Amino acid sequence: MNQLFGHEATLKKFAESLAGDSLHHAWLLYGMKGIGKRTLAEKLAGLLICDSQTGCGECHACKMLAAGSHPDVFRLGLIEGKRDLNIEQVRGVLSFLSLSGAESDRRVVILDDAERMNKQAANALLKGLEEPSAGSVLLMVCSDLERLPATIRSRCMLQPCAPLSDADVGTVLQQQENPVQAQYLDLAVSLADGCPGAVGCLQDEPTARALLEWQDLIADPARADVGNIESWIRTHVKTVPHLLIARMLAQAVYPVLQGVGDAASFKQRELLQKALLDCIRWPGDVVRHSLRAGPALLACILQLRSALKAI
Ligand SMILES: [Zn+2]
């Protein structure tokens, strides 16, 4: 099982309610993608099924959990290539919960990508939430709380999960199976913004190198060389994640925006803010309006340059 970083307070809270026999039967772990919510859910399941209720990692139950073969733990999530979690999948959960535990008196379900349940699936799950069977615990993992019906949310113990500290992000990125190379680690940590999962692509050396080049190119956005930027975009826009291209751009512009102070008029500042917002929105706009990514990004940068030069 993956090692868990951060989320100590949640583990403690869960362990305490378990020890105090006041554990809620449905926990909803929510927060940004890529911060370890799924790993946290596995740890919580470990507390539930471990022979000593500590998630020791050594006992028979913990070993089965780690191997994914514990008969009292059921996992489901979005199947690759599918749009949503469907009612058949949720029915599988409900019938699992209605059985009594094989190895323990527990039944634990880890439901990943909860926000991707379609309407029928969510309605079916609701029934299970209203009439929980004894000893069953549902651990839901969700990265977009707003997409879950209010009826589901209101029946769960809502547990926010915070992004990780930079130190933890650095450790995760170095300890993962395919670590980020040392020379790209600072870059990866700053781009991750607390979510190691967001910078998984930096394990790939050419992508990491491309992002480092991008950082140099836009370090001083007002004086950036448009020809070089255009050629970088042409080469890399198809392979480097748009979110990271935009995030890096925003990181270069924020300090400028904060530093302009009285030097800029209200109008100038407003133009700069709009240009920055367009850069941040570019990845979403490309998808929403089926824009061509390269030209749209270049347009954002030109707008940004002229807003900066006007000051
Ligand atoms: Zn154990």
PDB file of C-alpha atoms in Angstrom, residues 6-309:
ATOM      1  CA  GLY A   6      -0.534  14.526   5.598  1.00  0.00           C
ATOM      2  CA  HIS A   7      -4.113  13.819   6.769  1.00  0.00           C
ATOM      3  CA  GLU A   8      -2.911  12.853  10.279  1.00  0.00           C
ATOM      4  CA  ALA A   9      -5.768  14.743  11.933  1.00  0.00           C
ATOM      5  CA  THR A  10      -8.354  12.777   9.948  1.00  0.00           C
ATOM      6  CA  LEU A  11      -6.748   9.458  10.836  1.00  0.00           C
ATOM      7  CA  LYS A  12      -6.783  10.462  14.498  1.00  0.00           C
ATOM      8  CA  LYS A  13     -10.395  11.607  14.415  1.00  0.00           C
ATOM      9  CA  PHE A  14     -11.449   8.360  12.742  1.00  0.00           C
ATOM     10  CA  ALA A  15      -9.503   6.213  15.215  1.00  0.00           C
ATOM     11  CA  GLU A  16     -11.027   8.094  18.139  1.00  0.00           C
ATOM     12  CA  SER A  17     -14.601   7.677  16.946  1.00  0.00           C
ATOM     13  CA  LEU A  18     -13.891   4.021  16.280  1.00  0.00           C
ATOM     14  CA  ALA A  19     -12.495   3.536  19.784  1.00  0.00           C
ATOM     15  CA  GLY A  20     -15.403   5.499  21.264  1.00  0.00           C
ATOM     16  CA  ASP A  21     -17.877   3.354  19.342  1.00  0.00           C
ATOM     17  CA  SER A  22     -19.345   6.451  17.713  1.00  0.00           C
ATOM     18  CA  LEU A  23     -18.127   5.957  14.160  1.00  0.00           C
ATOM     19  CA  HIS A  24     -20.396   7.375  11.457  1.00  0.00           C
ATOM     20  CA  HIS A  25     -21.338   4.697   8.913  1.00  0.00           C
ATOM     21  CA  ALA A  26     -20.565   6.840   5.862  1.00  0.00           C
ATOM     22  CA  TRP A  27     -17.540   9.094   5.510  1.00  0.00           C
ATOM     23  CA  LEU A  28     -17.149  11.426   2.598  1.00  0.00           C
ATOM     24  CA  LEU A  29     -13.497  12.357   2.066  1.00  0.00           C
ATOM     25  CA  TYR A  30     -13.349  15.333  -0.260  1.00  0.00           C
ATOM     26  CA  GLY A  31     -10.683  17.675  -1.549  1.00  0.00           C
ATOM     27  CA  MET A  32      -8.553  18.407  -4.600  1.00  0.00           C
ATOM     28  CA  LYS A  33      -7.444  15.627  -6.904  1.00  0.00           C
ATOM     29  CA  GLY A  34      -4.002  14.185  -6.295  1.00  0.00           C
ATOM     30  CA  ILE A  35      -3.565  14.760  -2.541  1.00  0.00           C
ATOM     31  CA  GLY A  36      -3.848  11.157  -1.358  1.00  0.00           C
ATOM     32  CA  LYS A  37      -7.538  10.821  -0.447  1.00  0.00           C
ATOM     33  CA  ARG A  38      -7.672   7.309  -1.870  1.00  0.00           C
ATOM     34  CA  THR A  39      -4.613   6.268   0.149  1.00  0.00           C
ATOM     35  CA  LEU A  40      -6.252   7.810   3.217  1.00  0.00           C
ATOM     36  CA  ALA A  41      -9.385   5.714   2.602  1.00  0.00           C
ATOM     37  CA  GLU A  42      -7.217   2.577   2.482  1.00  0.00           C
ATOM     38  CA  LYS A  43      -5.650   3.537   5.821  1.00  0.00           C
ATOM     39  CA  LEU A  44      -9.068   4.078   7.375  1.00  0.00           C
ATOM     40  CA  ALA A  45     -10.182   0.678   6.070  1.00  0.00           C
ATOM     41  CA  GLY A  46      -7.038  -0.703   7.721  1.00  0.00           C
ATOM     42  CA  LEU A  47      -8.123   0.709  11.091  1.00  0.00           C
ATOM     43  CA  LEU A  48     -11.492  -0.991  10.664  1.00  0.00           C
ATOM     44  CA  ILE A  49     -10.382  -4.468   9.726  1.00  0.00           C
ATOM     45  CA  CYS A  50      -6.983  -4.764  11.463  1.00  0.00           C
ATOM     46  CA  ASP A  51      -6.887  -7.424  14.201  1.00  0.00           C
ATOM     47  CA  SER A  52      -5.637  -4.790  16.674  1.00  0.00           C
ATOM     48  CA  GLN A  53      -7.614  -1.854  15.186  1.00  0.00           C
ATOM     49  CA  THR A  54      -4.367  -0.012  14.573  1.00  0.00           C
ATOM     50  CA  GLY A  55      -3.779  -0.663  10.884  1.00  0.00           C
ATOM     51  CA  CYS A  56      -0.553  -2.358  11.961  1.00  0.00           C
ATOM     52  CA  GLY A  57       0.271  -3.614   8.472  1.00  0.00           C
ATOM     53  CA  GLU A  58       1.541  -6.885   9.951  1.00  0.00           C
ATOM     54  CA  CYS A  59      -1.517  -8.936  10.898  1.00  0.00           C
ATOM     55  CA  HIS A  60      -3.353 -11.301   8.580  1.00  0.00           C
ATOM     56  CA  ALA A  61      -6.184  -8.824   7.963  1.00  0.00           C
ATOM     57  CA  CYS A  62      -3.805  -5.957   7.146  1.00  0.00           C
ATOM     58  CA  LYS A  63      -1.828  -8.162   4.750  1.00  0.00           C
ATOM     59  CA  MET A  64      -4.996  -9.217   2.956  1.00  0.00           C
ATOM     60  CA  LEU A  65      -6.078  -5.575   2.734  1.00  0.00           C
ATOM     61  CA  ALA A  66      -2.736  -4.561   1.239  1.00  0.00           C
ATOM     62  CA  ALA A  67      -2.996  -7.391  -1.289  1.00  0.00           C
ATOM     63  CA  GLY A  68      -6.480  -6.217  -2.219  1.00  0.00           C
ATOM     64  CA  SER A  69      -7.933  -9.586  -1.248  1.00  0.00           C
ATOM     65  CA  HIS A  70      -9.683  -8.947   2.060  1.00  0.00           C
ATOM     66  CA  PRO A  71     -13.178 -10.447   1.648  1.00  0.00           C
ATOM     67  CA  ASP A  72     -14.808  -7.790   3.834  1.00  0.00           C
ATOM     68  CA  VAL A  73     -13.460  -4.844   1.853  1.00  0.00           C
ATOM     69  CA  PHE A  74     -15.079  -3.898  -1.435  1.00  0.00           C
ATOM     70  CA  ARG A  75     -13.605  -1.273  -3.745  1.00  0.00           C
ATOM     71  CA  LEU A  76     -15.169   0.458  -6.662  1.00  0.00           C
ATOM     72  CA  GLY A  77     -14.505   3.501  -8.762  1.00  0.00           C
ATOM     73  CA  LEU A  78     -14.751   4.755 -12.288  1.00  0.00           C
ATOM     74  CA  ILE A  79     -13.883   2.034 -14.768  1.00  0.00           C
ATOM     75  CA  GLU A  80     -11.379   3.270 -17.344  1.00  0.00           C
ATOM     76  CA  GLY A  81     -13.098   4.427 -20.498  1.00  0.00           C
ATOM     77  CA  LYS A  82     -16.495   4.793 -18.808  1.00  0.00           C
ATOM     78  CA  ARG A  83     -18.221   8.128 -18.348  1.00  0.00           C
ATOM     79  CA  ASP A  84     -19.768   7.425 -14.977  1.00  0.00           C
ATOM     80  CA  LEU A  85     -20.350   5.040 -12.110  1.00  0.00           C
ATOM     81  CA  ASN A  86     -23.546   3.189 -12.909  1.00  0.00           C
ATOM     82  CA  ILE A  87     -26.371   1.592 -11.005  1.00  0.00           C
ATOM     83  CA  GLU A  88     -25.101  -1.979 -11.488  1.00  0.00           C
ATOM     84  CA  GLN A  89     -21.893  -1.023  -9.705  1.00  0.00           C
ATOM     85  CA  VAL A  90     -23.824   0.515  -6.814  1.00  0.00           C
ATOM     86  CA  ARG A  91     -26.114  -2.528  -6.628  1.00  0.00           C
ATOM     87  CA  GLY A  92     -22.955  -4.580  -6.188  1.00  0.00           C
ATOM     88  CA  VAL A  93     -22.102  -2.394  -3.182  1.00  0.00           C
ATOM     89  CA  LEU A  94     -25.548  -2.781  -1.661  1.00  0.00           C
ATOM     90  CA  SER A  95     -25.604  -6.538  -1.954  1.00  0.00           C
ATOM     91  CA  PHE A  96     -22.079  -6.706  -0.508  1.00  0.00           C
ATOM     92  CA  LEU A  97     -23.204  -4.597   2.444  1.00  0.00           C
ATOM     93  CA  SER A  98     -26.219  -6.809   3.080  1.00  0.00           C
ATOM     94  CA  LEU A  99     -24.008  -9.868   3.633  1.00  0.00           C
ATOM     95  CA  SER A 100     -22.422 -10.385   7.003  1.00  0.00           C
ATOM     96  CA  GLY A 101     -18.647 -10.182   7.328  1.00  0.00           C
ATOM     97  CA  ALA A 102     -16.634 -13.231   6.288  1.00  0.00           C
ATOM     98  CA  GLU A 103     -13.423 -12.546   8.190  1.00  0.00           C
ATOM     99  CA  SER A 104     -14.628  -9.913  10.620  1.00  0.00           C
ATOM    100  CA  ASP A 105     -17.870  -8.336  11.773  1.00  0.00           C
ATOM    101  CA  ARG A 106     -17.161  -5.460   9.396  1.00  0.00           C
ATOM    102  CA  ARG A 107     -18.105  -4.660   5.831  1.00  0.00           C
ATOM    103  CA  VAL A 108     -16.099  -1.829   4.351  1.00  0.00           C
ATOM    104  CA  VAL A 109     -16.697  -0.183   0.992  1.00  0.00           C
ATOM    105  CA  ILE A 110     -14.235   2.221  -0.589  1.00  0.00           C
ATOM    106  CA  LEU A 111     -16.089   4.177  -3.245  1.00  0.00           C
ATOM    107  CA  ASP A 112     -13.671   6.232  -5.315  1.00  0.00           C
ATOM    108  CA  ASP A 113     -14.677   8.951  -7.828  1.00  0.00           C
ATOM    109  CA  ALA A 114     -17.983   9.343  -5.971  1.00  0.00           C
ATOM    110  CA  GLU A 115     -18.824  12.507  -7.907  1.00  0.00           C
ATOM    111  CA  ARG A 116     -18.993  10.416 -11.065  1.00  0.00           C
ATOM    112  CA  MET A 117     -22.055   8.428  -9.955  1.00  0.00           C
ATOM    113  CA  ASN A 118     -24.893   8.996 -12.372  1.00  0.00           C
ATOM    114  CA  LYS A 119     -28.345   9.916 -11.096  1.00  0.00           C
ATOM    115  CA  GLN A 120     -29.685   6.369 -10.882  1.00  0.00           C
ATOM    116  CA  ALA A 121     -26.544   5.174  -9.135  1.00  0.00           C
ATOM    117  CA  ALA A 122     -26.727   7.993  -6.586  1.00  0.00           C
ATOM    118  CA  ASN A 123     -30.400   7.248  -5.923  1.00  0.00           C
ATOM    119  CA  ALA A 124     -29.640   3.586  -5.360  1.00  0.00           C
ATOM    120  CA  LEU A 125     -26.808   4.432  -2.989  1.00  0.00           C
ATOM    121  CA  LEU A 126     -29.086   6.709  -1.037  1.00  0.00           C
ATOM    122  CA  LYS A 127     -31.137   3.716   0.017  1.00  0.00           C
ATOM    123  CA  GLY A 128     -28.044   2.067   1.463  1.00  0.00           C
ATOM    124  CA  LEU A 129     -27.194   5.269   3.323  1.00  0.00           C
ATOM    125  CA  GLU A 130     -30.628   5.491   4.837  1.00  0.00           C
ATOM    126  CA  GLU A 131     -30.691   1.918   6.075  1.00  0.00           C
ATOM    127  CA  PRO A 132     -27.098   1.034   6.939  1.00  0.00           C
ATOM    128  CA  SER A 133     -26.536  -2.589   7.853  1.00  0.00           C
ATOM    129  CA  ALA A 134     -24.823  -3.294  11.159  1.00  0.00           C
ATOM    130  CA  GLY A 135     -21.030  -3.113  11.045  1.00  0.00           C
ATOM    131  CA  SER A 136     -20.892  -1.603   7.553  1.00  0.00           C
ATOM    132  CA  VAL A 137     -18.827   1.472   6.791  1.00  0.00           C
ATOM    133  CA  LEU A 138     -18.823   3.347   3.515  1.00  0.00           C
ATOM    134  CA  LEU A 139     -15.729   5.414   2.700  1.00  0.00           C
ATOM    135  CA  MET A 140     -16.415   7.715  -0.210  1.00  0.00           C
ATOM    136  CA  VAL A 141     -13.683   9.617  -2.039  1.00  0.00           C
ATOM    137  CA  CYS A 142     -14.699  12.711  -3.942  1.00  0.00           C
ATOM    138  CA  SER A 143     -12.800  15.510  -5.681  1.00  0.00           C
ATOM    139  CA  ASP A 144     -15.810  17.632  -6.634  1.00  0.00           C
ATOM    140  CA  LEU A 145     -18.258  17.909  -3.781  1.00  0.00           C
ATOM    141  CA  GLU A 146     -20.674  20.121  -5.724  1.00  0.00           C
ATOM    142  CA  ARG A 147     -21.354  17.326  -8.179  1.00  0.00           C
ATOM    143  CA  LEU A 148     -22.702  15.010  -5.484  1.00  0.00           C
ATOM    144  CA  PRO A 149     -26.443  15.303  -4.793  1.00  0.00           C
ATOM    145  CA  ALA A 150     -27.236  17.171  -1.562  1.00  0.00           C
ATOM    146  CA  THR A 151     -29.250  14.149  -0.407  1.00  0.00           C
ATOM    147  CA  ILE A 152     -26.060  12.057  -0.407  1.00  0.00           C
ATOM    148  CA  ARG A 153     -23.916  14.743   1.186  1.00  0.00           C
ATOM    149  CA  SER A 154     -26.369  15.303   4.005  1.00  0.00           C
ATOM    150  CA  ARG A 155     -26.251  11.637   5.031  1.00  0.00           C
ATOM    151  CA  CYS A 156     -22.469  11.462   5.239  1.00  0.00           C
ATOM    152  CA  MET A 157     -19.853  12.618   7.659  1.00  0.00           C
ATOM    153  CA  LEU A 158     -18.192  15.324   5.553  1.00  0.00           C
ATOM    154  CA  GLN A 159     -14.431  15.221   5.919  1.00  0.00           C
ATOM    155  CA  PRO A 160     -12.445  17.883   4.061  1.00  0.00           C
ATOM    156  CA  CYS A 161      -8.937  16.843   2.997  1.00  0.00           C
ATOM    157  CA  ALA A 162      -6.342  19.597   2.667  1.00  0.00           C
ATOM    158  CA  PRO A 163      -3.524  19.799   0.126  1.00  0.00           C
ATOM    159  CA  LEU A 164      -0.119  18.647   1.420  1.00  0.00           C
ATOM    160  CA  SER A 165       2.718  20.831   2.661  1.00  0.00           C
ATOM    161  CA  ASP A 166       5.560  21.451   0.201  1.00  0.00           C
ATOM    162  CA  ALA A 167       7.823  19.236   2.321  1.00  0.00           C
ATOM    163  CA  ASP A 168       5.365  16.337   2.095  1.00  0.00           C
ATOM    164  CA  VAL A 169       4.877  16.913  -1.625  1.00  0.00           C
ATOM    165  CA  GLY A 170       8.667  16.715  -2.079  1.00  0.00           C
ATOM    166  CA  THR A 171       8.832  13.457  -0.126  1.00  0.00           C
ATOM    167  CA  VAL A 172       5.977  11.890  -2.079  1.00  0.00           C
ATOM    168  CA  LEU A 173       7.564  12.853  -5.394  1.00  0.00           C
ATOM    169  CA  GLN A 174      10.904  11.356  -4.384  1.00  0.00           C
ATOM    170  CA  GLN A 175       9.532   8.175  -2.857  1.00  0.00           C
ATOM    171  CA  GLN A 176       7.114   7.163  -5.560  1.00  0.00           C
ATOM    172  CA  GLU A 177       7.953   4.199  -7.714  1.00  0.00           C
ATOM    173  CA  ASN A 178       9.137   6.412 -10.539  1.00  0.00           C
ATOM    174  CA  PRO A 179      10.592   9.439  -8.707  1.00  0.00           C
ATOM    175  CA  VAL A 180      10.949  12.933 -10.118  1.00  0.00           C
ATOM    176  CA  GLN A 181      14.629  13.582 -10.872  1.00  0.00           C
ATOM    177  CA  ALA A 182      16.444  15.761  -8.368  1.00  0.00           C
ATOM    178  CA  GLN A 183      17.057  18.672 -10.755  1.00  0.00           C
ATOM    179  CA  TYR A 184      13.310  19.003 -11.390  1.00  0.00           C
ATOM    180  CA  LEU A 185      12.159  18.550  -7.806  1.00  0.00           C
ATOM    181  CA  ASP A 186      11.865  22.250  -6.869  1.00  0.00           C
ATOM    182  CA  LEU A 187       9.971  22.920 -10.053  1.00  0.00           C
ATOM    183  CA  ALA A 188       7.646  19.988  -9.404  1.00  0.00           C
ATOM    184  CA  VAL A 189       6.964  21.022  -5.798  1.00  0.00           C
ATOM    185  CA  SER A 190       6.147  24.598  -6.746  1.00  0.00           C
ATOM    186  CA  LEU A 191       3.870  23.498  -9.594  1.00  0.00           C
ATOM    187  CA  ALA A 192       2.154  20.835  -7.491  1.00  0.00           C
ATOM    188  CA  ASP A 193       0.636  23.456  -5.193  1.00  0.00           C
ATOM    189  CA  GLY A 194       0.025  20.795  -2.538  1.00  0.00           C
ATOM    190  CA  CYS A 195      -1.149  18.080  -4.937  1.00  0.00           C
ATOM    191  CA  PRO A 196       1.604  15.613  -5.853  1.00  0.00           C
ATOM    192  CA  GLY A 197      -0.827  13.901  -8.211  1.00  0.00           C
ATOM    193  CA  ALA A 198      -0.977  17.044 -10.352  1.00  0.00           C
ATOM    194  CA  VAL A 199       2.671  16.785 -11.379  1.00  0.00           C
ATOM    195  CA  GLY A 200       2.972  13.076 -12.102  1.00  0.00           C
ATOM    196  CA  CYS A 201       3.959  14.007 -15.663  1.00  0.00           C
ATOM    197  CA  LEU A 202       7.266  15.414 -14.378  1.00  0.00           C
ATOM    198  CA  GLN A 203       8.476  11.851 -13.883  1.00  0.00           C
ATOM    199  CA  ASP A 204       8.860  11.996 -17.634  1.00  0.00           C
ATOM    200  CA  GLU A 205      12.189  13.725 -18.294  1.00  0.00           C
ATOM    201  CA  PRO A 206      11.309  15.440 -21.611  1.00  0.00           C
ATOM    202  CA  THR A 207       8.147  16.912 -20.066  1.00  0.00           C
ATOM    203  CA  ALA A 208      10.064  18.144 -17.027  1.00  0.00           C
ATOM    204  CA  ARG A 209      12.706  19.698 -19.285  1.00  0.00           C
ATOM    205  CA  ALA A 210      10.036  21.375 -21.400  1.00  0.00           C
ATOM    206  CA  LEU A 211       8.442  22.911 -18.314  1.00  0.00           C
ATOM    207  CA  LEU A 212      11.792  24.190 -17.122  1.00  0.00           C
ATOM    208  CA  GLU A 213      12.262  25.881 -20.518  1.00  0.00           C
ATOM    209  CA  TRP A 214       8.773  27.334 -20.249  1.00  0.00           C
ATOM    210  CA  GLN A 215       9.639  28.769 -16.842  1.00  0.00           C
ATOM    211  CA  ASP A 216      12.654  30.555 -18.340  1.00  0.00           C
ATOM    212  CA  LEU A 217      10.723  31.824 -21.319  1.00  0.00           C
ATOM    213  CA  ILE A 218       7.990  33.458 -19.275  1.00  0.00           C
ATOM    214  CA  ALA A 219      10.024  34.489 -16.237  1.00  0.00           C
ATOM    215  CA  ASP A 220       9.628  38.123 -17.249  1.00  0.00           C
ATOM    216  CA  PRO A 221       6.346  38.096 -19.157  1.00  0.00           C
ATOM    217  CA  ALA A 222       6.500  41.760 -20.192  1.00  0.00           C
ATOM    218  CA  ARG A 223       9.760  41.235 -22.041  1.00  0.00           C
ATOM    219  CA  ALA A 224       9.271  37.631 -23.107  1.00  0.00           C
ATOM    220  CA  ASP A 225      10.389  36.772 -26.634  1.00  0.00           C
ATOM    221  CA  VAL A 226       7.234  36.028 -28.599  1.00  0.00           C
ATOM    222  CA  GLY A 227       9.060  34.098 -31.325  1.00  0.00           C
ATOM    223  CA  ASN A 228      10.600  31.701 -28.806  1.00  0.00           C
ATOM    224  CA  ILE A 229       7.320  31.352 -26.964  1.00  0.00           C
ATOM    225  CA  GLU A 230       5.511  30.572 -30.193  1.00  0.00           C
ATOM    226  CA  SER A 231       7.990  27.893 -31.084  1.00  0.00           C
ATOM    227  CA  TRP A 232       7.851  26.360 -27.588  1.00  0.00           C
ATOM    228  CA  ILE A 233       4.070  26.237 -27.800  1.00  0.00           C
ATOM    229  CA  ARG A 234       4.160  24.618 -31.227  1.00  0.00           C
ATOM    230  CA  THR A 235       6.486  21.896 -29.968  1.00  0.00           C
ATOM    231  CA  HIS A 236       5.027  21.187 -26.539  1.00  0.00           C
ATOM    232  CA  VAL A 237       1.392  22.200 -26.267  1.00  0.00           C
ATOM    233  CA  LYS A 238       0.197  18.745 -27.235  1.00  0.00           C
ATOM    234  CA  THR A 239       2.256  16.882 -24.627  1.00  0.00           C
ATOM    235  CA  VAL A 240       2.666  19.138 -21.596  1.00  0.00           C
ATOM    236  CA  PRO A 241      -0.469  19.307 -19.403  1.00  0.00           C
ATOM    237  CA  HIS A 242      -2.266  22.593 -20.012  1.00  0.00           C
ATOM    238  CA  LEU A 243      -2.998  23.041 -16.347  1.00  0.00           C
ATOM    239  CA  LEU A 244       0.727  23.182 -15.576  1.00  0.00           C
ATOM    240  CA  ILE A 245       1.497  25.540 -18.476  1.00  0.00           C
ATOM    241  CA  ALA A 246      -1.180  27.911 -17.162  1.00  0.00           C
ATOM    242  CA  ARG A 247      -0.187  27.523 -13.527  1.00  0.00           C
ATOM    243  CA  MET A 248       3.395  28.433 -14.310  1.00  0.00           C
ATOM    244  CA  LEU A 249       2.277  31.479 -16.219  1.00  0.00           C
ATOM    245  CA  ALA A 250       0.127  32.571 -13.288  1.00  0.00           C
ATOM    246  CA  GLN A 251       3.044  32.066 -10.901  1.00  0.00           C
ATOM    247  CA  ALA A 252       5.150  34.415 -13.047  1.00  0.00           C
ATOM    248  CA  VAL A 253       2.463  37.093 -13.211  1.00  0.00           C
ATOM    249  CA  TYR A 254       1.090  37.142  -9.634  1.00  0.00           C
ATOM    250  CA  PRO A 255       4.117  38.899  -8.146  1.00  0.00           C
ATOM    251  CA  VAL A 256       3.988  41.512 -10.903  1.00  0.00           C
ATOM    252  CA  LEU A 257       0.314  42.117 -10.236  1.00  0.00           C
ATOM    253  CA  GLN A 258       0.960  42.469  -6.532  1.00  0.00           C
ATOM    254  CA  GLY A 259       3.963  44.717  -7.086  1.00  0.00           C
ATOM    255  CA  VAL A 260       2.443  47.274  -9.463  1.00  0.00           C
ATOM    256  CA  GLY A 261       0.842  49.187  -6.606  1.00  0.00           C
ATOM    257  CA  ASP A 262       0.247  52.864  -7.328  1.00  0.00           C
ATOM    258  CA  ALA A 263       2.267  52.723 -10.510  1.00  0.00           C
ATOM    259  CA  ALA A 264      -0.773  51.392 -12.297  1.00  0.00           C
ATOM    260  CA  SER A 265      -4.109  53.058 -12.764  1.00  0.00           C
ATOM    261  CA  PHE A 266      -7.294  51.211 -11.868  1.00  0.00           C
ATOM    262  CA  LYS A 267      -7.930  50.578 -15.568  1.00  0.00           C
ATOM    263  CA  GLN A 268      -4.424  49.163 -16.113  1.00  0.00           C
ATOM    264  CA  ARG A 269      -4.716  46.875 -13.156  1.00  0.00           C
ATOM    265  CA  GLU A 270      -8.086  45.704 -14.346  1.00  0.00           C
ATOM    266  CA  LEU A 271      -6.685  44.854 -17.786  1.00  0.00           C
ATOM    267  CA  LEU A 272      -3.855  42.919 -16.209  1.00  0.00           C
ATOM    268  CA  GLN A 273      -6.236  41.000 -13.974  1.00  0.00           C
ATOM    269  CA  LYS A 274      -8.399  40.095 -16.929  1.00  0.00           C
ATOM    270  CA  ALA A 275      -5.368  38.944 -18.923  1.00  0.00           C
ATOM    271  CA  LEU A 276      -4.222  36.810 -16.013  1.00  0.00           C
ATOM    272  CA  LEU A 277      -7.677  35.321 -15.561  1.00  0.00           C
ATOM    273  CA  ASP A 278      -7.818  34.432 -19.255  1.00  0.00           C
ATOM    274  CA  CYS A 279      -4.498  32.587 -18.882  1.00  0.00           C
ATOM    275  CA  ILE A 280      -5.830  30.642 -15.893  1.00  0.00           C
ATOM    276  CA  ARG A 281      -9.031  29.841 -17.757  1.00  0.00           C
ATOM    277  CA  TRP A 282      -7.271  28.852 -20.957  1.00  0.00           C
ATOM    278  CA  PRO A 283      -7.146  25.084 -20.250  1.00  0.00           C
ATOM    279  CA  GLY A 284     -10.874  24.998 -19.481  1.00  0.00           C
ATOM    280  CA  ASP A 285     -11.780  27.278 -22.397  1.00  0.00           C
ATOM    281  CA  VAL A 286      -9.898  25.024 -24.810  1.00  0.00           C
ATOM    282  CA  VAL A 287     -12.126  22.128 -23.748  1.00  0.00           C
ATOM    283  CA  ARG A 288     -15.375  24.089 -23.385  1.00  0.00           C
ATOM    284  CA  HIS A 289     -15.167  25.948 -26.674  1.00  0.00           C
ATOM    285  CA  SER A 290     -13.100  23.396 -28.655  1.00  0.00           C
ATOM    286  CA  LEU A 291     -10.403  26.010 -29.250  1.00  0.00           C
ATOM    287  CA  ARG A 292      -7.081  25.224 -30.853  1.00  0.00           C
ATOM    288  CA  ALA A 293      -4.858  25.145 -27.790  1.00  0.00           C
ATOM    289  CA  GLY A 294      -1.691  26.699 -29.273  1.00  0.00           C
ATOM    290  CA  PRO A 295      -3.163  29.812 -30.916  1.00  0.00           C
ATOM    291  CA  ALA A 296      -5.450  30.381 -27.919  1.00  0.00           C
ATOM    292  CA  LEU A 297      -2.504  30.291 -25.527  1.00  0.00           C
ATOM    293  CA  LEU A 298      -0.487  32.639 -27.696  1.00  0.00           C
ATOM    294  CA  ALA A 299      -3.398  35.077 -27.749  1.00  0.00           C
ATOM    295  CA  CYS A 300      -3.503  34.972 -23.942  1.00  0.00           C
ATOM    296  CA  ILE A 301       0.189  35.728 -23.731  1.00  0.00           C
ATOM    297  CA  LEU A 302       0.016  38.616 -26.175  1.00  0.00           C
ATOM    298  CA  GLN A 303      -2.834  40.085 -24.172  1.00  0.00           C
ATOM    299  CA  LEU A 304      -0.798  39.670 -21.015  1.00  0.00           C
ATOM    300  CA  ARG A 305       2.247  41.325 -22.557  1.00  0.00           C
ATOM    301  CA  SER A 306       0.340  44.346 -23.718  1.00  0.00           C
ATOM    302  CA  ALA A 307      -1.367  44.703 -20.333  1.00  0.00           C
ATOM    303  CA  LEU A 308       2.046  44.572 -18.643  1.00  0.00           C
ATOM    304  CA  LYS A 309       3.697  46.940 -21.096  1.00  0.00           C
TER     305      LYS A 309
END
